[in-house]
Short mmCIF file of C-alpha atoms and ligand atoms in Angstrom, two decimals:
data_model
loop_
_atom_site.label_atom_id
_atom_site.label_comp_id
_atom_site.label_asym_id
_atom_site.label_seq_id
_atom_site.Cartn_x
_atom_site.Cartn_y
_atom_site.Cartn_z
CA UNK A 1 -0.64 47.81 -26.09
CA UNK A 2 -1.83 45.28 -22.98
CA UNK A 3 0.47 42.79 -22.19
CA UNK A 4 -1.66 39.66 -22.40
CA UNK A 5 -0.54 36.59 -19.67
CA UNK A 6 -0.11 33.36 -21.50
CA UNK A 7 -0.70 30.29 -19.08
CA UNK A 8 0.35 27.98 -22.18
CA UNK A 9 4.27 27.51 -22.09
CA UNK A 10 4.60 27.55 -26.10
CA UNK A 11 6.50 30.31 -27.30
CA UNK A 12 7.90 31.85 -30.19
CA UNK A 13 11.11 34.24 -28.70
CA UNK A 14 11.98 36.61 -31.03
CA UNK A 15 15.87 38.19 -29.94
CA UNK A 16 15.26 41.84 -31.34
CA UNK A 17 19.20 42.43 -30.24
CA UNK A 18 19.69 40.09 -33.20
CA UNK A 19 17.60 42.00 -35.13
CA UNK A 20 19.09 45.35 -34.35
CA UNK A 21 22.21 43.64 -35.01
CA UNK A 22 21.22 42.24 -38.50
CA UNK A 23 20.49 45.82 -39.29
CA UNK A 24 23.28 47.90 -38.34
CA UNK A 25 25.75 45.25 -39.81
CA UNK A 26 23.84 45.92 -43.46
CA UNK A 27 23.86 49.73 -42.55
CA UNK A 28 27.90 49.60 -42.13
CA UNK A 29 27.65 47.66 -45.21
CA UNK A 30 26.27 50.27 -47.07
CA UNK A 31 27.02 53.64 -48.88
CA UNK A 32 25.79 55.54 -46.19
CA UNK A 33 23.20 57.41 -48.59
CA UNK A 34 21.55 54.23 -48.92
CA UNK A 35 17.72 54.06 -47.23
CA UNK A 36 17.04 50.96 -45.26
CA UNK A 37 13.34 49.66 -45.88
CA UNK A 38 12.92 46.79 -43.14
CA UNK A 39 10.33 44.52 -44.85
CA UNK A 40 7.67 43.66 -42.32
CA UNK A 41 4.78 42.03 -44.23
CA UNK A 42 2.96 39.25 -43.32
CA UNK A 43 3.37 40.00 -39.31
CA UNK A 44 7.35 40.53 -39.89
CA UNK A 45 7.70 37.44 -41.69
CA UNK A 46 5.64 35.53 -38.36
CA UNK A 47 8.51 37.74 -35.99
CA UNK A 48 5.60 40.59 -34.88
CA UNK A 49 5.45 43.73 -37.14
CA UNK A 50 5.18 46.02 -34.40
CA UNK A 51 8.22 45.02 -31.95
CA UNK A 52 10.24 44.12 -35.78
CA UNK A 53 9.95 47.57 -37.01
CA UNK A 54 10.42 49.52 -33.79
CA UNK A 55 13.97 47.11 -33.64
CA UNK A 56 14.52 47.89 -37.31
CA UNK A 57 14.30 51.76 -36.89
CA UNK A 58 16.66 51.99 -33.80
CA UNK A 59 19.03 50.48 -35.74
CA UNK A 60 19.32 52.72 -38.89
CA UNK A 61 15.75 51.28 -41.06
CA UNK A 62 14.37 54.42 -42.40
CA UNK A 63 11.30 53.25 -43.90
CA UNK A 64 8.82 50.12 -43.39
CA UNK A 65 7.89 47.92 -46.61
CA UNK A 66 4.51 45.61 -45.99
CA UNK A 67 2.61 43.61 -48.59
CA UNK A 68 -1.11 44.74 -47.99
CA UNK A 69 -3.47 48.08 -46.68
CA UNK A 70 -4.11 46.54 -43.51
CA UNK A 71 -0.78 45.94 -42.98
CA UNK A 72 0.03 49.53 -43.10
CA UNK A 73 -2.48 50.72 -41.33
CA UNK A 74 -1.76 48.43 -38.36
CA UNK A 75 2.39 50.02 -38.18
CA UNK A 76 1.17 53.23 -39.10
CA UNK A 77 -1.08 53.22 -35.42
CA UNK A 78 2.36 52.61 -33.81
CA UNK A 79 4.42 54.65 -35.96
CA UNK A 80 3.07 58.13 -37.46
CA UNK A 81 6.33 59.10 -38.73
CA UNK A 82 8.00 56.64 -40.63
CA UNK A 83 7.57 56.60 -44.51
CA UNK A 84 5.28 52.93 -45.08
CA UNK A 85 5.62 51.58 -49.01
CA UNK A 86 2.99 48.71 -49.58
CA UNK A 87 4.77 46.81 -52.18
CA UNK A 88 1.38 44.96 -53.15
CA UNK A 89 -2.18 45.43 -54.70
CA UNK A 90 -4.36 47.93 -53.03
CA UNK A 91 -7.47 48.83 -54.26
CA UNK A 92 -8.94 52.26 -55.75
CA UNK A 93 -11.17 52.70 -52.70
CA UNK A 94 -8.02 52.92 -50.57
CA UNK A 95 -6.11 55.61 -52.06
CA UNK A 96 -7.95 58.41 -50.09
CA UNK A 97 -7.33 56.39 -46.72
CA UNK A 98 -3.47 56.12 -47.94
CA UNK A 99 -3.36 59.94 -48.85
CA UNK A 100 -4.58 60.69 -45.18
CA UNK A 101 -2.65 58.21 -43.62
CA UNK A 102 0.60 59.17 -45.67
CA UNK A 103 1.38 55.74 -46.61
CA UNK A 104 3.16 55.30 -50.46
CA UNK A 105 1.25 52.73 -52.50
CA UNK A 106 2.66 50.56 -55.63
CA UNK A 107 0.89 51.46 -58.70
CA UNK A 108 1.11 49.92 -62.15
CA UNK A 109 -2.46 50.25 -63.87
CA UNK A 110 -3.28 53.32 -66.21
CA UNK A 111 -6.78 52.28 -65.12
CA UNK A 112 -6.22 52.15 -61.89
CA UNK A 113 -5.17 55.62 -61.71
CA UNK A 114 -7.65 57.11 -63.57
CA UNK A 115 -10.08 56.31 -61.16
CA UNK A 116 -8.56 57.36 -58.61
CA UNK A 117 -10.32 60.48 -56.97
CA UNK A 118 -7.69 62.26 -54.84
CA UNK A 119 -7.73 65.68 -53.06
CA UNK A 120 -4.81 67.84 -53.82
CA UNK A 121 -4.46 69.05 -50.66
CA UNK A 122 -3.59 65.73 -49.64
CA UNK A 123 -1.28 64.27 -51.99
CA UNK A 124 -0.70 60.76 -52.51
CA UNK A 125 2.89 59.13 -53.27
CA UNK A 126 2.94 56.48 -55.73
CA UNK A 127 5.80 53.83 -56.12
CA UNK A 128 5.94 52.49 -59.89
CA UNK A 129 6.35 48.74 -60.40
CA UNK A 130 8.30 47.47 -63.28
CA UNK A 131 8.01 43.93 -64.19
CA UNK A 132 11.14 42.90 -65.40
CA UNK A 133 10.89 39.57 -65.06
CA UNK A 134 8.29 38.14 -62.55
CA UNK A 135 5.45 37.62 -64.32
CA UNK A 136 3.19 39.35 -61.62
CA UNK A 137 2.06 42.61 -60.83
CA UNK A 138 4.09 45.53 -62.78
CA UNK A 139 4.24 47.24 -66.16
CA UNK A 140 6.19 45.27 -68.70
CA UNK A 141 6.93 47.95 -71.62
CA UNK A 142 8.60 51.54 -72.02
CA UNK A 143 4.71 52.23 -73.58
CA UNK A 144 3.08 50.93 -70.80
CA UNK A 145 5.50 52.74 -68.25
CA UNK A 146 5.39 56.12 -69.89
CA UNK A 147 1.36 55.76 -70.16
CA UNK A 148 1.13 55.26 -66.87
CA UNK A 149 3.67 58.02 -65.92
CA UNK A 150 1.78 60.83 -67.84
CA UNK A 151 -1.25 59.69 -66.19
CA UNK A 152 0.01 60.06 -63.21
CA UNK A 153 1.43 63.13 -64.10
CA UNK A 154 -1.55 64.75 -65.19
CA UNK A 155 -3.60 63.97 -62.22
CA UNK A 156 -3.38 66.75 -59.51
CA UNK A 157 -2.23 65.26 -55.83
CA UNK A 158 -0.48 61.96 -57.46
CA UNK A 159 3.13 62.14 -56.67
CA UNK A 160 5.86 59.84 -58.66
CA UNK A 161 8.08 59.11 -55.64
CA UNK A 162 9.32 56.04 -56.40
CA UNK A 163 10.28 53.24 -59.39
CA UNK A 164 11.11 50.07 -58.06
CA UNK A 165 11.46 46.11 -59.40
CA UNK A 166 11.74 42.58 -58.52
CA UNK A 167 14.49 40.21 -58.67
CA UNK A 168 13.51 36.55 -59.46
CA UNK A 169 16.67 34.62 -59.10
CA UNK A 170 19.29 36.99 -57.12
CA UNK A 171 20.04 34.56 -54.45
CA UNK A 172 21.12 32.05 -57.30
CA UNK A 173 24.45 31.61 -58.98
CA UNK A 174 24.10 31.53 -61.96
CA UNK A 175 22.85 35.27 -62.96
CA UNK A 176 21.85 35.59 -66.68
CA UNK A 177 18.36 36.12 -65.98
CA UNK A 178 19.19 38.59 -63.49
CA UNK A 179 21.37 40.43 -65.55
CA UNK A 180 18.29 40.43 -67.95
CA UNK A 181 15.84 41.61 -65.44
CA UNK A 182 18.53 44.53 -64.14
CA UNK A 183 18.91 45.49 -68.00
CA UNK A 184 15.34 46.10 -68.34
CA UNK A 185 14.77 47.92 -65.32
CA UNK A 186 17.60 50.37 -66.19
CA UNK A 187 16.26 50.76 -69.71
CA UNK A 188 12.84 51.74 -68.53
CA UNK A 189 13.58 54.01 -65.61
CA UNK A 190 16.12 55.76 -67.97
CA UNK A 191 13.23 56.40 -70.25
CA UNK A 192 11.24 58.64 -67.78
CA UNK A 193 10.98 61.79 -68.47
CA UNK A 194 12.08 62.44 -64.80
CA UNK A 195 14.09 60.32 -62.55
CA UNK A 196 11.71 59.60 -59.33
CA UNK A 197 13.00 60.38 -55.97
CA UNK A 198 13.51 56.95 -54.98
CA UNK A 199 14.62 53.95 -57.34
CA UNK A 200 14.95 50.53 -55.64
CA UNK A 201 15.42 46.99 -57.13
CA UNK A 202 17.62 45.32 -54.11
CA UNK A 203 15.88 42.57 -51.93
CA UNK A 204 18.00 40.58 -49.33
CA UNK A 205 20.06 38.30 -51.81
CA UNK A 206 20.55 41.40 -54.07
CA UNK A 207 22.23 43.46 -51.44
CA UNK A 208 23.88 41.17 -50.32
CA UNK A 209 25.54 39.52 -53.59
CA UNK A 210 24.97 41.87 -56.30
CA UNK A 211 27.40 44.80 -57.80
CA UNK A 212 26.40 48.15 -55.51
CA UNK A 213 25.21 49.89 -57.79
CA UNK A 214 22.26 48.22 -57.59
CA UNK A 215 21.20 49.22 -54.27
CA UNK A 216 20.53 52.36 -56.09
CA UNK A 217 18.93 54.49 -53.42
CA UNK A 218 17.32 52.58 -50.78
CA UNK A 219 17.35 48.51 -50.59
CA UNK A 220 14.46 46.39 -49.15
CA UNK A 221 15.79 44.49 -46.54
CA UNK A 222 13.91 41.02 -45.78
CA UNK A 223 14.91 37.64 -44.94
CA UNK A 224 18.20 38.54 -43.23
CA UNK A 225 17.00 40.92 -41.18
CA UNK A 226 15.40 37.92 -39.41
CA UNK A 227 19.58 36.07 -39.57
CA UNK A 228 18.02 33.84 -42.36
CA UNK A 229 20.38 33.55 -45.87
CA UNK A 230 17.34 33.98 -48.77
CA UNK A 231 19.55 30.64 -50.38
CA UNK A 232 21.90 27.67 -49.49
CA UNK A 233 24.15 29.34 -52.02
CA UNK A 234 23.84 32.60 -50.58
CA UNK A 235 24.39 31.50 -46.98
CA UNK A 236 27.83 30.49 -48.02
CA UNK A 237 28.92 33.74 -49.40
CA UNK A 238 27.41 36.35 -47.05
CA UNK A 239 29.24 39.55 -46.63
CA UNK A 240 28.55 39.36 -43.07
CA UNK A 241 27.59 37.30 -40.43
CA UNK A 242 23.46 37.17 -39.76
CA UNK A 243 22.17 36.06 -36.18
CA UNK A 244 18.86 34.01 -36.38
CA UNK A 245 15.75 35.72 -34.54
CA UNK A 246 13.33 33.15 -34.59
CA UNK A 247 13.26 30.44 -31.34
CA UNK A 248 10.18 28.41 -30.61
CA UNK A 249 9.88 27.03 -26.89
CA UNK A 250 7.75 25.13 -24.85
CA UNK A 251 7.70 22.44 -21.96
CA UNK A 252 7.27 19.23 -21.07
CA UNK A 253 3.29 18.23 -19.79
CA UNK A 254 3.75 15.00 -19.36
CA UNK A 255 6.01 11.76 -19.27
CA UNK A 256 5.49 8.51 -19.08
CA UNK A 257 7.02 4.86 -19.69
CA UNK A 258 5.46 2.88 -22.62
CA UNK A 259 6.46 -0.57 -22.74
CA UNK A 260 7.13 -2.68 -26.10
CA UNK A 261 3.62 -3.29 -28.00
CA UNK A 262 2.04 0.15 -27.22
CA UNK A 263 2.03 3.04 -29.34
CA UNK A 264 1.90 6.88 -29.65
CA UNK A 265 -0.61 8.76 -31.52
CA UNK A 266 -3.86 9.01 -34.07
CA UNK A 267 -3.24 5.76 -35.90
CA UNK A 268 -1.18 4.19 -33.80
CA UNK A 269 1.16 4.57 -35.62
CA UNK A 270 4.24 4.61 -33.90
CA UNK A 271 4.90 1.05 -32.16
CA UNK A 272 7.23 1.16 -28.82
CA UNK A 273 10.10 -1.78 -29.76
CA UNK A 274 11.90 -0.84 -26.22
CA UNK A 275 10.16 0.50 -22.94
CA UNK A 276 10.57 4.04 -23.61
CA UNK A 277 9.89 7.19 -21.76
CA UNK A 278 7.21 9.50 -23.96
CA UNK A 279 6.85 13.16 -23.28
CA UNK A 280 3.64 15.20 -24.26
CA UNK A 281 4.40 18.76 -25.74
CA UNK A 282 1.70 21.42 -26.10
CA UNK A 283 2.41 22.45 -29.20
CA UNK A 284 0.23 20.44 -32.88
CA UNK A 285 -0.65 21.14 -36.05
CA UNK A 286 -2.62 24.65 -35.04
CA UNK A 287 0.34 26.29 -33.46
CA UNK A 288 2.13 25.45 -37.19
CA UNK A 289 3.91 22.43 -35.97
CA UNK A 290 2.91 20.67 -39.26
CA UNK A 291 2.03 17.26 -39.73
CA UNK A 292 4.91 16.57 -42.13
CA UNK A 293 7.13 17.67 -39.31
CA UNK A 294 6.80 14.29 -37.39
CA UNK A 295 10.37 12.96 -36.92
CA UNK A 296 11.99 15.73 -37.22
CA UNK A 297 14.06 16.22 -33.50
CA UNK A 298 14.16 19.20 -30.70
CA UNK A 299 16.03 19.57 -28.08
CA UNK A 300 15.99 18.56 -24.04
CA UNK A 301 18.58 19.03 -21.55
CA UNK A 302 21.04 19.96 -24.69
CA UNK A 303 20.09 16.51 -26.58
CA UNK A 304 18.52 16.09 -29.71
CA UNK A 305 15.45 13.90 -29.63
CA UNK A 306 12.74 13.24 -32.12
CA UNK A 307 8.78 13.93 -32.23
CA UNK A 308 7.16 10.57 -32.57
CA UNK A 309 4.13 8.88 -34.45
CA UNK A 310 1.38 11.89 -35.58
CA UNK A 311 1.29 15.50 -34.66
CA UNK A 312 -2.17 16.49 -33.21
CA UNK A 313 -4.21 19.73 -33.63
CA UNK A 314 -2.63 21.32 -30.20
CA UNK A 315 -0.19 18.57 -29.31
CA UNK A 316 2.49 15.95 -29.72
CA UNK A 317 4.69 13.18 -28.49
CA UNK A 318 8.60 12.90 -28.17
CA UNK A 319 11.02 9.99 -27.35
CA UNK A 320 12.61 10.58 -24.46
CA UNK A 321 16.16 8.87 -23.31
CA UNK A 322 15.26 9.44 -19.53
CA UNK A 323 12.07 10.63 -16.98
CA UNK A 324 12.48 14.35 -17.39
CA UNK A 325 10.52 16.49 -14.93
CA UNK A 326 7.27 17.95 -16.07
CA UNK A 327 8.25 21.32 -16.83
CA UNK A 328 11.33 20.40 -18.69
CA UNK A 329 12.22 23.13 -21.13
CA UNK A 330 11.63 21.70 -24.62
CA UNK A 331 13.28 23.93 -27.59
CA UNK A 332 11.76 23.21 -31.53
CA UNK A 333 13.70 25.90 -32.47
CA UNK A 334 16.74 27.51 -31.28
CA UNK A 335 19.61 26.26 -29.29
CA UNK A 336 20.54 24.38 -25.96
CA UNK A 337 23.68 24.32 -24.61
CA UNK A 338 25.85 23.06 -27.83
CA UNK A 339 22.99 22.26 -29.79
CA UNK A 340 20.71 24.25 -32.86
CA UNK A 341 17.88 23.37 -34.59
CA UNK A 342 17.43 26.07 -36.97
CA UNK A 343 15.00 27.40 -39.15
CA UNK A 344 16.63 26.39 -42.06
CA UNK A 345 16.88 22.63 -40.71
CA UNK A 346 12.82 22.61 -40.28
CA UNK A 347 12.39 24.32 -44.09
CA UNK A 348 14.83 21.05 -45.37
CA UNK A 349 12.64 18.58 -43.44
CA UNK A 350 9.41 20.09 -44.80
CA UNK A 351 11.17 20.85 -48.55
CA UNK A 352 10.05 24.06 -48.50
CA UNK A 353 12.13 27.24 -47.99
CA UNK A 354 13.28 28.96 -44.72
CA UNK A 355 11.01 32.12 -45.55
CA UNK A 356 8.02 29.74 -45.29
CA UNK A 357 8.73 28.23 -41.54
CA UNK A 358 7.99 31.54 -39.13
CA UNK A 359 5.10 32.49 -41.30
CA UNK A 360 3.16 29.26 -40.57
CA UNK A 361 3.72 29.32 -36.63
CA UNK A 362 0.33 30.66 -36.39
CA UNK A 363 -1.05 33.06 -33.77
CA UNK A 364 -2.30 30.84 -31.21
CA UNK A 365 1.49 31.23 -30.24
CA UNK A 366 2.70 33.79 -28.68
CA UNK A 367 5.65 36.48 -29.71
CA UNK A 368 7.72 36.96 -26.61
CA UNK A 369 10.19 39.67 -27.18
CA UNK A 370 13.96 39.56 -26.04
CA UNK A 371 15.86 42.84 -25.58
CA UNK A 372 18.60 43.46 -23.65
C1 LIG B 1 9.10 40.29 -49.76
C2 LIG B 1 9.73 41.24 -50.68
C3 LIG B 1 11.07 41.65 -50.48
C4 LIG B 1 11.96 41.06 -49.44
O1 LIG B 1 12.64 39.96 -49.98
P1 LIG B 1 13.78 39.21 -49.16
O2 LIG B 1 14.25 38.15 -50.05
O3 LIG B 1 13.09 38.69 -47.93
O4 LIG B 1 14.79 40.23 -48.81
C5 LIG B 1 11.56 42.63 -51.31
N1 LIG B 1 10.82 43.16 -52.30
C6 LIG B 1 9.55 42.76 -52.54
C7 LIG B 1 8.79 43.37 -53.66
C8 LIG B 1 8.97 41.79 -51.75
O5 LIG B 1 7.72 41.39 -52.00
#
């Protein structure tokens, strides 16, 4: 990998200590029998896949989870080892790359499997998904499951390795539908003729809340692995303390004092009432900084101040209470001195959900890595 220089001073810091620490906290938490699978899609949840994973296997992650083909191919150039489950859709045409590559897919299609053209000498491991209650991808029925099982079954090089489902309301409290979902999926895995190597059902809230039994044999670990709680209600009841990855920087590029009658921004819409000092951030719209996030504050010199009138493509304006130097560390997210914005504080101002806010800082900025 080239280190690249970055001349821009926007950053996203990602602590992999806290990481590491997120991880070996669930692994004491565990039965130790219990695999790890760090869940890494979509760029480690906007963390970095790469640096996430390496973090997540130092400290006790035995296998890698990841949403799509290119995912997996991308941690399985850094990591030829590890097991890699893609927990989404892949296509027929991949299966032969996956086979090579020794990367586990999800299956759930009869069809999909029958076209499937494999060579046995290069076998290719195959994670069922049972729907139990999602309403996506996933087979619904003991009929459907058992179809799909002799199919599988009966075609040389495809292994069963795996049975695995999806929780839709684990990080809430009240847990009927839950139970429902966890009585289905022991109904249908009991109904296979075999049990498969690997059954799995936790996610984050799961682990975390649930009775431990159902962390069966190997839980997908997700949100909290990043120090985010997958629900207010969950955050109050977590087993253990979770340390937040995630801190967005950047720095002050210019200040100056506006004087009662001017204004800040496309549309003019914020109207100086006081002479007030305005500082320019590089960081807009592009970078993820969304538009609905005007108002909300970050922090200088330990204080909280707000982001003013519109957010631009690549930049935006902040109230300032004095004439900070240019250069001025600026912090979105993260903390100063006795102060935190976190992640969860953007998700509320946006009404959206934690999970959401590192995913949509977009490439343009940079993943800086802390270690030790
Ligand atoms: C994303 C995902 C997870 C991780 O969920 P968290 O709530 O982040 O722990 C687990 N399982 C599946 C199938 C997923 O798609």
């Amino acid at each position: 990998m080239t280190t690249q220089t970055h001349y821009r001073p926007t950053q996203a810091i990602i602590n992999l200590e806290a990481i590491k620490e997120n991880v070996s906290n669930l692994k004491k938490f565990l039965k130790p029998d219990i695999k790890i699978m760090a869940v890494v899609k979509a760029n480690a949840y906007g963390h970095g896949d790469v640096k996430v994973a390496e973090a997540a296997i130092e400290a006790g992650a035995t296998m890698l989870a990841v949403a799509t083909p290119d995912e997996a191919l991308h941690l399985r150039n850094f990591f030829p080892n590890i097991q890699i489950l893609i927990l989404g859709y892949s296509p027929v045409s991949f299966a032969e790359v996956a086979a090579k590559e020794n990367i586990s897919l999800t299956v759930y299609s009869s069809d999909w499997v029958k076209q499937v053209a494999i060579d046995v000498n290069l076998p290719l491991k195959l994670h069922i998904k049972i729907d139990t209650g999602m309403g996506r991808i996933g087979v619904t029925t003991i009929e459907e499951l058992l179809d799909l099982y002799e199919n599988i079954e009966k075609k040389n090089g495809l292994i069963v390795d795996g049975v695995f489902t999806h929780f839709a309301t684990a990080d809430e409290e009240d847990d009927s539908y839950f139970i429902k979902q966890v009585d289905k999926f022991n109904k249908l895995v009991e109904s296979l003729p075999k049990r498969p190597r690997i059954v799995h059902a936790a996610n984050t809230a799961t682990m975390l809340m649930k009775d431990p039994t159902l962390h069966f044999n190997a839980v997908r670990f997700g949100i909290s692995m990043y120090g985010l709680a997958p629900s207010q209600y969950v955050k109050t009841k977590l087993p253990f303390p979770i340390k937040q990855a995630f801190s967005l920087e950047t720095e002050l590029v210019a200040v100056k004092l506006l004087q009662k009658g001017e204004s800040v921004g496309y549309g003019a819409t914020y109207k100086v009432e006081d002479e007030v000092y305005v500082g320019t951030i590089p960081i807009g719209y592009a970078d993820g900084l969304i538009r609905k996030l005007s108002g909300q504050e970050v922090l200088i010199d330990g204080k909280r101040v707000p982001i003013i009138g519109r957010i631009c493509m690549d930049q935006c304006m902040i109230a300032l209470p004095a004439a900070y130097n240019i250069g001025e560390k600026v912090t979105l997210i993260g903390i100063q001195n006795n102060e935190e914005i976190t992640i969860d504080e953007w998700a509320e101002k946006v009404e959206t959900i934690n999970y959401e806010v590192p995913c949509i800082i977009t490439a343009r900025v940079p993943r800086i890595y802390l270690t030790k």
